[in-house]
């Protein structure tokens, strides 16, 4: 169990832990341990349980970061050793809200895809959405990989109301992605302001962990350094 701060990273819908690989590399180069938690995306309780298993495994003080859908997951954990939260273009439902409700509070971007569950209740991102909305600033190769490894999300994951969110009790940062076509920047600013988060605004798309990893790694490094001062 590490006594230093560990960064735990939670991926969003239509992604897996590999989406954080560039950020992990950059944190490692700075001497910061980072672990990507595998989320099944089968329900909000399932994802919270999976994240808490990773937190238990890591131990020690943690800076917990979530991308997109995972904002609802990181805000729902109860692990006492989480010292700070970082939302990366992420959804932040308040108590009694679902991820889907806060996702839909503003009009969608014109290039945002229509999202419809399949017969088993899972939502897949259409292939054309990766270059048009999900990661429009990524290279064609990066977009191809994101399509190939996408993990569908169950409708149950985004329709379950959350309890009292952890962001009410620990320091919180928010990276607003101004070119986000999945979660409009207007909505991100609303959520960040409501949380009272420390806001960092960047001209990036919905997946800065892939397309602007230095921006994400620099923010996480800032939060780790602040957290270390409080230990």
Short mmCIF file of C-alpha atoms in Angstrom, two decimals:
data_model
loop_
_atom_site.label_atom_id
_atom_site.label_comp_id
_atom_site.label_asym_id
_atom_site.label_seq_id
_atom_site.Cartn_x
_atom_site.Cartn_y
_atom_site.Cartn_z
CA UNK A 1 0.00 0.00 0.00
CA UNK A 2 1.44 3.33 -1.09
CA UNK A 3 1.68 6.17 1.42
CA UNK A 4 2.02 8.67 -1.42
CA UNK A 5 -0.87 9.91 -3.51
CA UNK A 6 -2.12 7.57 -6.24
CA UNK A 7 -4.25 8.77 -9.14
CA UNK A 8 -7.16 6.43 -9.90
CA UNK A 9 -8.76 6.95 -13.31
CA UNK A 10 -12.32 5.96 -14.26
CA UNK A 11 -13.24 5.73 -17.95
CA UNK A 12 -16.50 6.86 -19.47
CA UNK A 13 -19.09 5.23 -21.69
CA UNK A 14 -17.94 3.64 -24.96
CA UNK A 15 -14.39 3.42 -23.61
CA UNK A 16 -12.18 1.27 -21.43
CA UNK A 17 -9.12 1.81 -19.25
CA UNK A 18 -6.85 2.09 -22.28
CA UNK A 19 -8.37 5.50 -23.00
CA UNK A 20 -6.17 6.80 -20.16
CA UNK A 21 -2.91 5.29 -21.47
CA UNK A 22 -1.33 8.56 -22.64
CA UNK A 23 -2.16 10.26 -19.35
CA UNK A 24 -0.76 7.33 -17.37
CA UNK A 25 2.51 7.55 -19.32
CA UNK A 26 2.85 11.24 -18.56
CA UNK A 27 2.07 10.86 -14.88
CA UNK A 28 4.54 8.00 -14.60
CA UNK A 29 7.24 10.22 -16.14
CA UNK A 30 6.56 12.67 -13.31
CA UNK A 31 6.85 9.96 -10.66
CA UNK A 32 3.10 9.76 -10.03
CA UNK A 33 1.48 6.36 -9.74
CA UNK A 34 -1.72 6.01 -11.75
CA UNK A 35 -4.19 3.13 -12.00
CA UNK A 36 -7.10 2.82 -14.44
CA UNK A 37 -10.17 1.17 -12.93
CA UNK A 38 -12.10 -1.26 -15.16
CA UNK A 39 -15.81 -0.43 -15.18
CA UNK A 40 -18.32 -2.96 -16.60
CA UNK A 41 -20.81 -0.21 -17.60
CA UNK A 42 -23.64 -2.59 -16.72
CA UNK A 43 -25.32 -0.44 -14.06
CA UNK A 44 -24.39 2.45 -11.81
CA UNK A 45 -24.17 0.20 -8.70
CA UNK A 46 -21.99 -2.29 -10.64
CA UNK A 47 -19.65 0.48 -11.74
CA UNK A 48 -19.42 1.99 -8.26
CA UNK A 49 -18.63 -1.45 -6.81
CA UNK A 50 -15.94 -2.04 -9.44
CA UNK A 51 -14.36 1.34 -8.76
CA UNK A 52 -14.42 0.76 -5.01
CA UNK A 53 -12.65 -2.59 -5.51
CA UNK A 54 -9.86 -0.73 -7.31
CA UNK A 55 -9.74 1.90 -4.57
CA UNK A 56 -9.49 -0.82 -1.92
CA UNK A 57 -6.69 -2.48 -3.88
CA UNK A 58 -4.75 0.76 -4.27
CA UNK A 59 -5.14 2.00 -0.70
CA UNK A 60 -3.44 5.13 0.58
CA UNK A 61 -4.50 8.68 -0.33
CA UNK A 62 -6.15 8.90 -3.76
CA UNK A 63 -6.91 11.59 -6.32
CA UNK A 64 -9.90 10.16 -8.18
CA UNK A 65 -10.58 11.27 -11.76
CA UNK A 66 -13.52 10.47 -14.00
CA UNK A 67 -14.24 11.11 -17.65
CA UNK A 68 -17.73 11.75 -19.03
CA UNK A 69 -20.22 9.18 -17.60
CA UNK A 70 -17.71 8.24 -14.90
CA UNK A 71 -18.36 11.55 -13.18
CA UNK A 72 -21.51 9.95 -11.81
CA UNK A 73 -19.45 6.97 -10.66
CA UNK A 74 -16.64 8.84 -8.91
CA UNK A 75 -19.19 10.98 -7.12
CA UNK A 76 -20.93 7.88 -5.77
CA UNK A 77 -18.05 6.13 -4.02
CA UNK A 78 -17.72 6.10 -0.24
CA UNK A 79 -14.00 5.32 0.12
CA UNK A 80 -12.63 7.51 2.88
CA UNK A 81 -9.13 7.75 1.40
CA UNK A 82 -10.28 9.73 -1.66
CA UNK A 83 -8.78 13.16 -1.01
CA UNK A 84 -9.80 14.98 -4.22
CA UNK A 85 -11.99 14.55 -7.29
CA UNK A 86 -11.17 15.58 -10.85
CA UNK A 87 -13.92 15.76 -13.47
CA UNK A 88 -12.65 15.61 -17.06
CA UNK A 89 -15.51 16.77 -19.31
CA UNK A 90 -17.60 14.70 -16.93
CA UNK A 91 -21.20 14.50 -15.80
CA UNK A 92 -21.87 15.47 -12.19
CA UNK A 93 -25.40 14.60 -11.05
CA UNK A 94 -26.57 16.00 -7.75
CA UNK A 95 -28.44 13.95 -5.16
CA UNK A 96 -31.58 12.44 -6.68
CA UNK A 97 -30.49 13.08 -10.26
CA UNK A 98 -29.39 10.47 -12.77
CA UNK A 99 -26.49 10.77 -15.20
CA UNK A 100 -28.97 10.81 -18.05
CA UNK A 101 -30.94 13.69 -16.56
CA UNK A 102 -27.95 15.97 -16.18
CA UNK A 103 -26.64 14.87 -19.60
CA UNK A 104 -29.87 16.01 -21.23
CA UNK A 105 -30.32 19.36 -19.49
CA UNK A 106 -29.03 21.33 -22.49
CA UNK A 107 -29.71 21.01 -26.21
CA UNK A 108 -27.34 18.56 -27.93
CA UNK A 109 -24.65 19.67 -30.35
CA UNK A 110 -25.78 19.38 -34.01
CA UNK A 111 -23.18 16.65 -34.58
CA UNK A 112 -24.07 14.67 -31.46
CA UNK A 113 -25.30 11.15 -32.27
CA UNK A 114 -28.75 9.78 -31.59
CA UNK A 115 -28.43 7.23 -28.79
CA UNK A 116 -30.80 4.26 -28.78
CA UNK A 117 -30.49 1.11 -26.65
CA UNK A 118 -30.42 -2.28 -28.36
CA UNK A 119 -32.71 -5.19 -27.50
CA UNK A 120 -30.58 -6.04 -24.47
CA UNK A 121 -30.71 -2.50 -23.07
CA UNK A 122 -27.20 -1.45 -24.07
CA UNK A 123 -26.29 1.69 -25.98
CA UNK A 124 -23.56 1.54 -28.62
CA UNK A 125 -21.97 4.62 -30.14
CA UNK A 126 -22.44 4.69 -33.93
CA UNK A 127 -19.20 4.39 -35.93
CA UNK A 128 -19.63 7.82 -37.51
CA UNK A 129 -19.90 9.45 -34.09
CA UNK A 130 -16.23 8.92 -33.28
CA UNK A 131 -14.89 11.36 -35.92
CA UNK A 132 -17.93 13.67 -35.77
CA UNK A 133 -18.52 14.12 -32.03
CA UNK A 134 -16.73 11.77 -29.65
CA UNK A 135 -13.14 12.55 -30.65
CA UNK A 136 -13.17 14.91 -33.61
CA UNK A 137 -9.68 16.18 -32.80
CA UNK A 138 -8.16 12.69 -32.70
CA UNK A 139 -6.17 11.23 -35.56
CA UNK A 140 -7.93 8.74 -37.85
CA UNK A 141 -5.86 5.98 -36.25
CA UNK A 142 -6.89 7.04 -32.75
CA UNK A 143 -10.53 7.19 -33.82
CA UNK A 144 -10.25 3.70 -35.31
CA UNK A 145 -8.88 2.32 -32.05
CA UNK A 146 -11.58 4.03 -30.00
CA UNK A 147 -14.23 2.47 -32.26
CA UNK A 148 -12.62 -0.94 -32.02
CA UNK A 149 -12.40 -1.05 -28.22
CA UNK A 150 -15.67 0.70 -27.37
CA UNK A 151 -17.62 -0.80 -24.51
CA UNK A 152 -21.41 -0.29 -24.67
CA UNK A 153 -23.18 1.20 -21.69
CA UNK A 154 -26.36 -0.20 -20.17
CA UNK A 155 -29.34 2.09 -20.05
CA UNK A 156 -29.57 1.21 -16.34
CA UNK A 157 -26.24 2.94 -15.74
CA UNK A 158 -27.55 6.34 -16.76
CA UNK A 159 -31.10 6.16 -15.38
CA UNK A 160 -30.32 5.38 -11.72
CA UNK A 161 -30.48 8.40 -9.36
CA UNK A 162 -27.37 9.01 -7.30
CA UNK A 163 -27.14 9.57 -3.55
CA UNK A 164 -25.30 12.39 -1.83
CA UNK A 165 -22.33 13.03 -4.14
CA UNK A 166 -18.80 12.98 -2.81
CA UNK A 167 -18.06 16.33 -4.44
CA UNK A 168 -19.99 17.96 -1.59
CA UNK A 169 -17.35 16.74 0.86
CA UNK A 170 -13.93 16.78 -0.85
CA UNK A 171 -12.02 19.33 -2.96
CA UNK A 172 -13.03 19.10 -6.60
CA UNK A 173 -11.56 20.22 -9.91
CA UNK A 174 -13.27 20.35 -13.31
CA UNK A 175 -11.68 20.40 -16.77
CA UNK A 176 -14.14 22.05 -19.15
CA UNK A 177 -13.76 20.97 -22.78
CA UNK A 178 -14.87 23.91 -24.91
CA UNK A 179 -15.08 21.86 -28.13
CA UNK A 180 -17.04 18.99 -26.58
CA UNK A 181 -19.80 17.80 -28.91
CA UNK A 182 -21.10 15.11 -26.55
CA UNK A 183 -21.52 17.18 -23.36
CA UNK A 184 -21.83 20.85 -24.39
CA UNK A 185 -19.47 23.23 -22.63
CA UNK A 186 -22.46 25.20 -21.35
CA UNK A 187 -23.58 22.13 -19.41
CA UNK A 188 -20.06 21.51 -18.12
CA UNK A 189 -19.81 25.07 -16.81
CA UNK A 190 -23.18 24.65 -15.08
CA UNK A 191 -22.09 21.46 -13.32
CA UNK A 192 -18.68 22.82 -12.36
CA UNK A 193 -20.21 26.00 -10.94
CA UNK A 194 -22.83 24.03 -9.03
CA UNK A 195 -20.12 21.89 -7.45
CA UNK A 196 -18.00 24.88 -6.55
CA UNK A 197 -15.16 23.18 -8.39
CA UNK A 198 -11.84 24.73 -9.30
CA UNK A 199 -12.29 25.13 -13.06
CA UNK A 200 -9.74 24.80 -15.82
CA UNK A 201 -11.06 25.63 -19.31
CA UNK A 202 -9.35 24.27 -22.43
CA UNK A 203 -10.05 24.32 -26.16
CA UNK A 204 -10.28 20.53 -26.42
CA UNK A 205 -12.82 17.93 -27.52
CA UNK A 206 -14.75 15.34 -25.51
CA UNK A 207 -11.72 13.06 -25.16
CA UNK A 208 -8.79 15.23 -24.04
CA UNK A 209 -7.28 12.21 -22.31
CA UNK A 210 -6.60 10.97 -25.87
CA UNK A 211 -6.30 14.19 -27.87
CA UNK A 212 -4.72 16.51 -25.28
CA UNK A 213 -3.11 14.23 -22.68
CA UNK A 214 -0.63 16.89 -21.54
CA UNK A 215 -3.52 19.13 -20.52
CA UNK A 216 -5.11 16.34 -18.47
CA UNK A 217 -1.82 15.15 -16.95
CA UNK A 218 -0.86 18.70 -15.97
CA UNK A 219 -4.18 19.18 -14.16
CA UNK A 220 -3.85 15.86 -12.34
CA UNK A 221 -0.28 16.75 -11.36
CA UNK A 222 -1.53 20.06 -9.96
CA UNK A 223 -4.16 18.26 -7.88
CA UNK A 224 -1.67 15.64 -6.67
CA UNK A 225 0.72 18.37 -5.53
CA UNK A 226 -2.07 20.18 -3.68
CA UNK A 227 -3.17 16.93 -2.07
CA UNK A 228 0.36 16.06 -0.96
CA UNK A 229 0.57 19.39 0.88
CA UNK A 230 -2.43 18.39 2.96
CA UNK A 231 -1.11 14.98 4.04
#
